[in-house]
XYZ file of C-alpha atoms in Angstrom:
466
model
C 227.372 222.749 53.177
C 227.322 226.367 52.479
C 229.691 225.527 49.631
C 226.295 224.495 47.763
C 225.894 228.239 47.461
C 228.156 228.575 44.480
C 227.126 228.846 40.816
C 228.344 226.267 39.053
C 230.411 227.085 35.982
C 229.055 224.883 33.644
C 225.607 222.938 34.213
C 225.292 220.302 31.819
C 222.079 218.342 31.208
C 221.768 215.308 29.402
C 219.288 215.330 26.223
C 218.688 212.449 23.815
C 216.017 214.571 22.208
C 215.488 218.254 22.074
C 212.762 218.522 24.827
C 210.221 220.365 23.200
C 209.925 216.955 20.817
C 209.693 214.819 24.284
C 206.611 214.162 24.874
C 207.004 210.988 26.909
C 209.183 213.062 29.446
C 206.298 215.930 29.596
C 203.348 213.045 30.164
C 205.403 211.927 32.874
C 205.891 214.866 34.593
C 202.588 215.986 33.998
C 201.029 212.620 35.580
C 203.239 212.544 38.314
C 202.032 215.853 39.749
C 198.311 215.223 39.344
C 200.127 211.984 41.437
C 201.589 213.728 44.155
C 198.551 215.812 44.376
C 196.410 213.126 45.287
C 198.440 210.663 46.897
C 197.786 211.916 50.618
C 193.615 212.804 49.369
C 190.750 210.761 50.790
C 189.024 208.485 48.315
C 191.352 208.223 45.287
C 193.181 205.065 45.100
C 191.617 203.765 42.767
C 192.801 206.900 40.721
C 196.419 206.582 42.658
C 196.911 203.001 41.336
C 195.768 203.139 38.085
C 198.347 206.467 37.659
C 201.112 204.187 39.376
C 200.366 201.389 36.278
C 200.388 203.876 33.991
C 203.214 206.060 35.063
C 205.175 202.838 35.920
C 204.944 201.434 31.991
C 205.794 204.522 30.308
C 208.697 205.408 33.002
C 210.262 202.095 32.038
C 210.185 203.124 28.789
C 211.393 206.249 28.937
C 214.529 205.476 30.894
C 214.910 202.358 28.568
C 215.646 204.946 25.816
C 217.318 207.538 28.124
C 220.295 205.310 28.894
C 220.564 203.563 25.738
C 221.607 207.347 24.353
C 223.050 209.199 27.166
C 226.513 209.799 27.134
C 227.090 210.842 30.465
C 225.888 207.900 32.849
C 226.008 208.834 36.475
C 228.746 207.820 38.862
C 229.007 204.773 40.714
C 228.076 207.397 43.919
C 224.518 208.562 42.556
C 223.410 204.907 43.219
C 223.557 204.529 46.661
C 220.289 206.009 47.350
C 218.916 203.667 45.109
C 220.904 200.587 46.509
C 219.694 201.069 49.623
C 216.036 201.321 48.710
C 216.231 198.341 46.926
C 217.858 196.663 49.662
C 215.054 197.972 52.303
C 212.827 196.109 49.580
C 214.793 193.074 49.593
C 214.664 192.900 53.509
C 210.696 193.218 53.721
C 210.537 189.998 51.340
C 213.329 188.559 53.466
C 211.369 189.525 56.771
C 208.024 187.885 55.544
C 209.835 184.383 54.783
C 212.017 184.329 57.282
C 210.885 186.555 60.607
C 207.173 186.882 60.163
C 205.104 187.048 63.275
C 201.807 188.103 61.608
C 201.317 186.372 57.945
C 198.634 187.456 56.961
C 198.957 191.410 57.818
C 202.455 191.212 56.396
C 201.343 189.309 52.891
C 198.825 192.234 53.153
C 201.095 195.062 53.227
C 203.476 193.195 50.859
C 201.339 193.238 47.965
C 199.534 196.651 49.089
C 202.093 199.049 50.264
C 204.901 197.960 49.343
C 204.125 197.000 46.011
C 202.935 200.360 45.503
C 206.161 201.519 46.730
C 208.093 199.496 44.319
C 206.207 200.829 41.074
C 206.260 204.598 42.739
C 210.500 204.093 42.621
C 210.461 203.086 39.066
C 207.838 205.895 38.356
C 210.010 208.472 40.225
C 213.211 207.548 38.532
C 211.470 207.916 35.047
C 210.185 211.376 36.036
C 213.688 212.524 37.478
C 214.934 211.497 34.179
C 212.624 213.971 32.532
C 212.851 216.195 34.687
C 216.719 216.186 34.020
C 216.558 217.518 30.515
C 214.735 220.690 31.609
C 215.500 221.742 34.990
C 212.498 224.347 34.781
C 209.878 221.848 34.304
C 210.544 220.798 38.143
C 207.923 223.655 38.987
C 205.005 221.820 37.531
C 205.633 218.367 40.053
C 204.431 220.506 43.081
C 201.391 222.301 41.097
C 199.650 219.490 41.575
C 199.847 219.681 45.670
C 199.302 223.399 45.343
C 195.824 222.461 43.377
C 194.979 220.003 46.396
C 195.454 222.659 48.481
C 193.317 225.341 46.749
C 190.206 222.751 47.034
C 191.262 222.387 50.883
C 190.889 226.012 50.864
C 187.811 225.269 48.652
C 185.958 223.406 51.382
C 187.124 225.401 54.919
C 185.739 228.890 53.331
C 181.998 227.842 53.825
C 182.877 227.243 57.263
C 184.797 229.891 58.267
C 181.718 232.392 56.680
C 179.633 230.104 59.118
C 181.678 230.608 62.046
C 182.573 234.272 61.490
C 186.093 233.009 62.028
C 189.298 232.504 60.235
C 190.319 229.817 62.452
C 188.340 226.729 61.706
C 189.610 223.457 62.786
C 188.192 220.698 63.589
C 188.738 217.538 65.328
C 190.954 215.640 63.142
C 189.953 217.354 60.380
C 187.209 214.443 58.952
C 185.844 216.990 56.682
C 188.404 218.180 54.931
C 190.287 216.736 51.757
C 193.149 214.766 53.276
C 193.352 211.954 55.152
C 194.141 213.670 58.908
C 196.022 216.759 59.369
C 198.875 214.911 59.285
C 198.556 214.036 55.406
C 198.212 218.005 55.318
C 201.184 218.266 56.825
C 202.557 215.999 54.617
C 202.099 217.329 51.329
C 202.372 221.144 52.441
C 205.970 220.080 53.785
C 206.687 218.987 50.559
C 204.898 221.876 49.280
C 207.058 224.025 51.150
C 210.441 222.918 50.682
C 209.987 221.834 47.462
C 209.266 225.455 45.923
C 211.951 226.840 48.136
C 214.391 224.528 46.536
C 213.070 225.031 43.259
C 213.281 229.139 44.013
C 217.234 228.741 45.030
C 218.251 226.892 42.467
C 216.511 229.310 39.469
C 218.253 232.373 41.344
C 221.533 230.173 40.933
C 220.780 230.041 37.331
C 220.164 233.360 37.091
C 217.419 233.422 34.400
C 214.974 235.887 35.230
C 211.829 234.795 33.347
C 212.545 231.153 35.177
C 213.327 233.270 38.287
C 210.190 235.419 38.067
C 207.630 232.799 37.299
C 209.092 230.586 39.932
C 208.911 233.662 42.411
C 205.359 233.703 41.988
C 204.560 230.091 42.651
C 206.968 229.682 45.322
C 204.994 232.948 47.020
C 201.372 231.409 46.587
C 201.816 227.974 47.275
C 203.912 228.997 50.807
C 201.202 231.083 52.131
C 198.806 228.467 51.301
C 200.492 225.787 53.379
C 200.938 228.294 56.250
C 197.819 229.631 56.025
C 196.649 226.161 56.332
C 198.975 225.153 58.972
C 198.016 228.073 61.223
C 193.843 228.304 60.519
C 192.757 224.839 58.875
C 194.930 222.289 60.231
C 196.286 224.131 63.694
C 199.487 221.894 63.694
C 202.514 223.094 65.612
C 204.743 220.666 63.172
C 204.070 222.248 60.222
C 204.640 225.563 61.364
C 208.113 224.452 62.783
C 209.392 222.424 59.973
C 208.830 225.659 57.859
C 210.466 227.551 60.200
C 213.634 225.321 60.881
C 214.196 225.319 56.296
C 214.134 228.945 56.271
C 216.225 229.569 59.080
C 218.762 227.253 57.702
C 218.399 229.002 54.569
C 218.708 232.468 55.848
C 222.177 231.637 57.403
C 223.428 230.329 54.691
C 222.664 233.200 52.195
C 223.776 235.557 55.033
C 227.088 233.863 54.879
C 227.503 233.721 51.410
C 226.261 237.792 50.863
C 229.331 238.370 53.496
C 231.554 236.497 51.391
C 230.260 238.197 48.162
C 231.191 241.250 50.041
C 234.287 240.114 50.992
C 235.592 239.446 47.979
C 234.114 242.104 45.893
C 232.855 240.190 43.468
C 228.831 240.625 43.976
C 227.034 238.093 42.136
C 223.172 237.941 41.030
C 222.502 235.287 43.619
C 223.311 235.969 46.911
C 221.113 239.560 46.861
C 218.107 237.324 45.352
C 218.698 234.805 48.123
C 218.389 237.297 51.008
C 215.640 238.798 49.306
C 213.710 235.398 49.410
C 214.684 235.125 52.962
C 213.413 238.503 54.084
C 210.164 237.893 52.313
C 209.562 235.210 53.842
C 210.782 236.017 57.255
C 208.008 238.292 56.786
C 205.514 235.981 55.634
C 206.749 233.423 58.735
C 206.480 235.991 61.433
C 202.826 237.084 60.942
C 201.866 233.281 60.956
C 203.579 232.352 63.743
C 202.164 235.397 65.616
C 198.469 234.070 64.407
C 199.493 230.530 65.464
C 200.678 231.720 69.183
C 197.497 233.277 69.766
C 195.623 230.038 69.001
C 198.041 227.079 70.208
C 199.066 227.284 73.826
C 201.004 224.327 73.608
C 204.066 226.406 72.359
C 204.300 228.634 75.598
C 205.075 225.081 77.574
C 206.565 222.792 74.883
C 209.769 222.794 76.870
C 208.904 221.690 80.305
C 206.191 219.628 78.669
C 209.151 217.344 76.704
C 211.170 217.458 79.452
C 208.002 215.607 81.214
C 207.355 213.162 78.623
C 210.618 211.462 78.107
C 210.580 210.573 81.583
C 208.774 207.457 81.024
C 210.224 205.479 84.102
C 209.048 208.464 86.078
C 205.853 209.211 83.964
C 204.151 205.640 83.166
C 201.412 207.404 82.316
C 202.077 207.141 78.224
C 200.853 203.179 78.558
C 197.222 204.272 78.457
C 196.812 208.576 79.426
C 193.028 207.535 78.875
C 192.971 205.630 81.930
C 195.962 206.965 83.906
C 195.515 210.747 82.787
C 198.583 212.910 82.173
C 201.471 214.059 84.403
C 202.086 217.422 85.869
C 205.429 219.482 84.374
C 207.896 220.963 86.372
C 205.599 223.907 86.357
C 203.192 222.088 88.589
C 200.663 222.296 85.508
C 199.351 219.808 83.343
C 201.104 218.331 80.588
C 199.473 219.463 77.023
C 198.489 216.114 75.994
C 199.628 216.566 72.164
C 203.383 216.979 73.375
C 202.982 214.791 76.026
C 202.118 211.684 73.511
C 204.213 212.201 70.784
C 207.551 212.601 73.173
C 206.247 209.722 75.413
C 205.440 207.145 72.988
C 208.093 208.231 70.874
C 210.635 207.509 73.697
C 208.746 204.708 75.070
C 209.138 203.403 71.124
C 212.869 203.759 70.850
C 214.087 202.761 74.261
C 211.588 200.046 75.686
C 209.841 198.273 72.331
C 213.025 198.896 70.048
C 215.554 196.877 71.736
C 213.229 194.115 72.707
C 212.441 193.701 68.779
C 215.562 194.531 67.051
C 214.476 193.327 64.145
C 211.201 194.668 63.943
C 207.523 192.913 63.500
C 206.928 193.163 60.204
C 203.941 195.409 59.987
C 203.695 198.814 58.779
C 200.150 199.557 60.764
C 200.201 199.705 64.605
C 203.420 198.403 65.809
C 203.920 200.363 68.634
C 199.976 199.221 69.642
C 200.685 195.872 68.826
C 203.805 195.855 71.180
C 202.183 197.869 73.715
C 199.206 195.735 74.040
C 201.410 192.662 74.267
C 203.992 194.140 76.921
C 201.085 196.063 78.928
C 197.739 194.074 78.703
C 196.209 197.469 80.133
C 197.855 199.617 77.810
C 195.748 201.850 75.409
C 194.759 200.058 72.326
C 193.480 203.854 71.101
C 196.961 204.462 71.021
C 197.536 204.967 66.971
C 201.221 205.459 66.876
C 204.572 206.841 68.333
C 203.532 209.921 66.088
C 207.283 209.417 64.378
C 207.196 207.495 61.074
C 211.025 206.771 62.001
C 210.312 204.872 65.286
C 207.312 203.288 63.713
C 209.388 201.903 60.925
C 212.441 200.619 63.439
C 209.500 198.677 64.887
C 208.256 197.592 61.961
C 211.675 196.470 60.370
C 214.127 196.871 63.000
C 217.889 198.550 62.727
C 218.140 197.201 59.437
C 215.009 198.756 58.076
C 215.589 202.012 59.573
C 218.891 202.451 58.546
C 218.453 201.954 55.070
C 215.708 203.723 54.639
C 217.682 206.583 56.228
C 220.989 205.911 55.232
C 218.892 206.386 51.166
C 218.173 210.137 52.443
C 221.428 210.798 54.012
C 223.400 209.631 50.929
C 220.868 212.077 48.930
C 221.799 214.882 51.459
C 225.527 214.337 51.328
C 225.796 213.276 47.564
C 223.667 216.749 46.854
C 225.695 219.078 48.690
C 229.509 217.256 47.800
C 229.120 219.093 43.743
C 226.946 221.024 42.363
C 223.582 220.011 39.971
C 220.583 222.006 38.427
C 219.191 221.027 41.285
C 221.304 220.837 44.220
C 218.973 223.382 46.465
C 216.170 221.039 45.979
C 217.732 217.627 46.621
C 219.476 218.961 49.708
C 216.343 220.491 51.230
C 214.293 217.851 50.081
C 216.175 215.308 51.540
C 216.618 217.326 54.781
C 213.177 217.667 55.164
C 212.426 213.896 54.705
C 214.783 213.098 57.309
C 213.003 215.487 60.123
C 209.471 215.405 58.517
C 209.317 211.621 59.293
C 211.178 212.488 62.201
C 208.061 214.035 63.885
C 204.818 213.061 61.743
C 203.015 209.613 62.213
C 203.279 209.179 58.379
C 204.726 205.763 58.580
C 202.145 203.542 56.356
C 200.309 203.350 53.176
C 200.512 206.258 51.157
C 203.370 207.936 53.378
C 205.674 205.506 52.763
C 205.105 205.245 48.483
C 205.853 208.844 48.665
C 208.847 208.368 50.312
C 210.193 205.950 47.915
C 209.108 208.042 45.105
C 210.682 211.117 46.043
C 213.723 209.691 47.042
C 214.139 207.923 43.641
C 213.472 211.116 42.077
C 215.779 212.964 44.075
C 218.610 210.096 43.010
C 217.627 210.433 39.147
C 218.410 214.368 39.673
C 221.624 213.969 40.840
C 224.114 215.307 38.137
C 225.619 212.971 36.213
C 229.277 214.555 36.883
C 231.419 216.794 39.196
């Protein structure tokens, strides 16, 4: 993987057009940030859908004319992520005819969801295509989160002046823009990694007007997200997701500055990478020292998790309402946030998961629904498992689950095997997909058409050759 660190001789990128005549490819781009803005923001579907029929004609356009003149059409290998989507499509249809267990829900999400998700892969693949033919434009997809989070910002100053506090959250953030903190987690994780992807892969192509004006985004639309994370949203996820990229990151520009040294050959990138790294180790640290002072669920987190998976031990997960929460090995009370997600998690995976390896069909509540029907006292509060990957097993089984992640581990590996304009971003992108779903209860609705979009547009960046 570290191998990704190399500048590539020669990037090529396909053109049928010079790109300052392509204005198809710029509307696209353009729409589909003002897109991902919005998707996880209360009140705009209407907006959301009518973007996704607009974006969804003129991306079938576009990549109508795209591969009727590109010369270099992608390898067999670049399709897999795509293959697989289409086949997790193919086995929801299947699923309805064939396995349904609730009709009606399922038709529901079927033309809803899912049909959503089908025109956000075709839109995604059109914008990847344009996106293709000037790697710089990828900046402007995530200005359009970075705008969503400037009116977050927007609506918690009035409060915080009211409270005579930076730290204003509140429960489950109803006031605020998105739908839950969870949706804020959502886009500033994409936020996140998506600008430090960008930022790598202009300091790998070492142009320093692309580099500089990248810089500068990169910078204010990470503190925003961790700004939010730590005083809007007070979400221990966020914080950590951020903090697992950059560490990954740091090693890996560590290594390659050693082998610079090495080797004596010192190249523009490396220094720039550790540069970004130490910035932002900065920037990291003084959040994190803000968030410890507020959360106190990090100074137990261990013994807590070491509680909750215990679920033979610890029924208590089938309804904490009624039942209350277990004591840790500490002899104190479990915090109740990593109590439930661990529990129900577990609970999800090795009780409901086997029982229904094939899933139930429904995106919303299938951990409640199975709950309810194994324990007739169980919690039907309970949302979800509070990880979008055991909530889709349950929906959809092995099948579902594995080809929804085998599409993001074919991006990871297909991103990091040669290298691409954007090989930092696919790879990190992908990566933090996989654990980003891993630990968020983003498993429905407008969660899952981002999904399929960005993974579509990660597959229409892939280079078209090693």
């Amino acid at each position: 993987m570290l191998g990704m660190l190399k500048v590539p001789k020669n990037i090529s990128v396909t053109s049928d057009a010079a790109p300052s005549k392509d204005v198809l490819g710029y509307c696209l781009i353009i729409l589909s940030s003002v897109l991902l803005g919005i998707w996880a923001v209360k009140g705009t579907i209407a907006l959301r859908n009518s973007l996704l029929g607009i974006e969804t004609i003129l991306s079938t356009i576009y990549c109508m004319r795209f591969f009727k003149v590109d010369k270099q059409k992608p390898p067999l290998k670049n399709w897999t992520p795509l293959i697989l989507l289409g086949l997790m499509f193919c086995w929801v249809i299947f699923h309805y005819f064939f396995l349904t267990r609730f009709p009606e829900q399922q038709f529901h999400e079927l033309t809803s969801t899912w049909l959503r998700s089908g025109l956000a892969v075709i839109v995604g693949v059109g914008t990847g295509m344009a996106i293709r033919k000037r790697p710089n434009a990828v900046s402007f997809l995530w200005i359009g989160i970075l705008v969503s989070f400037g009116y977050l910002i927007y609506e918690y100053i009035p409060k915080a002046i009211a409270l005579n506090s930076f730290f204003v959250p509140l429960p489950d953030n109803i006031s605020y823009i998105f739908y839950g903190k969870i949706s804020g987690v959502l886009a500033g994780t994409i936020l996140v990694v998506g600008l430090l992807g960008t930022m790598a892969d202009a300091i790998r192509r070492g142009q320093f007007w692309d580099i500089f004006g990248t810089a500068i985004l990169w910078l204010l639309g990470t503190a925003t997200a961790l700004y939010a994370y730590v005083f809007i949203f007070d979400t221990r996820n966020g914080v950590g997701l951020a903090a697992i990229f950059f560490i990954f990151m740091s090693i890996a520009a560590i290594f390659q500055l050693i082998k610079a040294l090495l080797g004596r050959k010192m190249g523009l990138s490396a220094p720039l990478l550790l540069a970004l790294i130490i910035v932002f180790t900065v920037m990291l640290g003084w959040f994190g020292m803000q968030h410890l002072k507020h959360n106190s669920g990090w100074s137990t987190m261990w013994e807590d998790a070491k509680t909750a998976i215990q679920i033979e031990k610890y029924p208590n997960w089938q309804n904490p309402a009624v039942m209350g929460y277990p004591q840790n090995a500490n002899g104190e009370g479990v915090k109740a946030n990593t109590y439930e997600r661990l529990a129900w998690a577990s609970a999800g995976a090795r009780i409901f998961l086997p029982e229904n390896p094939l899933g139930v069909g429904i995106l919303s509540k299938p951990f409640t629904t199975l709950l309810m029907q194994k324990y007739p006292n169980g919690g039907a509060y309970i949302p979800s498992t509070h990880s979008a990957w055991v909530e889709i097993a349950l929906a959809f089984g092995y099948p579902g689950l594995l080809l929804t992640l085998g599409a993001l581990f074919g991006l990871l590996c297909i991103s990091v095997s040669f290298a691409g304009p954007h090989q930092y971003l696919t790879s990190l992108l992908s990566l933090g997909l996989i654990l980003l779903y891993t630990v968020g209860e983003i498993s429905s609705q407008h969660a899952i058409e981002m999904l399929c979009f960005l993974i579509a547009l990660m597959s229409a960046l892939l280079p078209s050759s090693e």
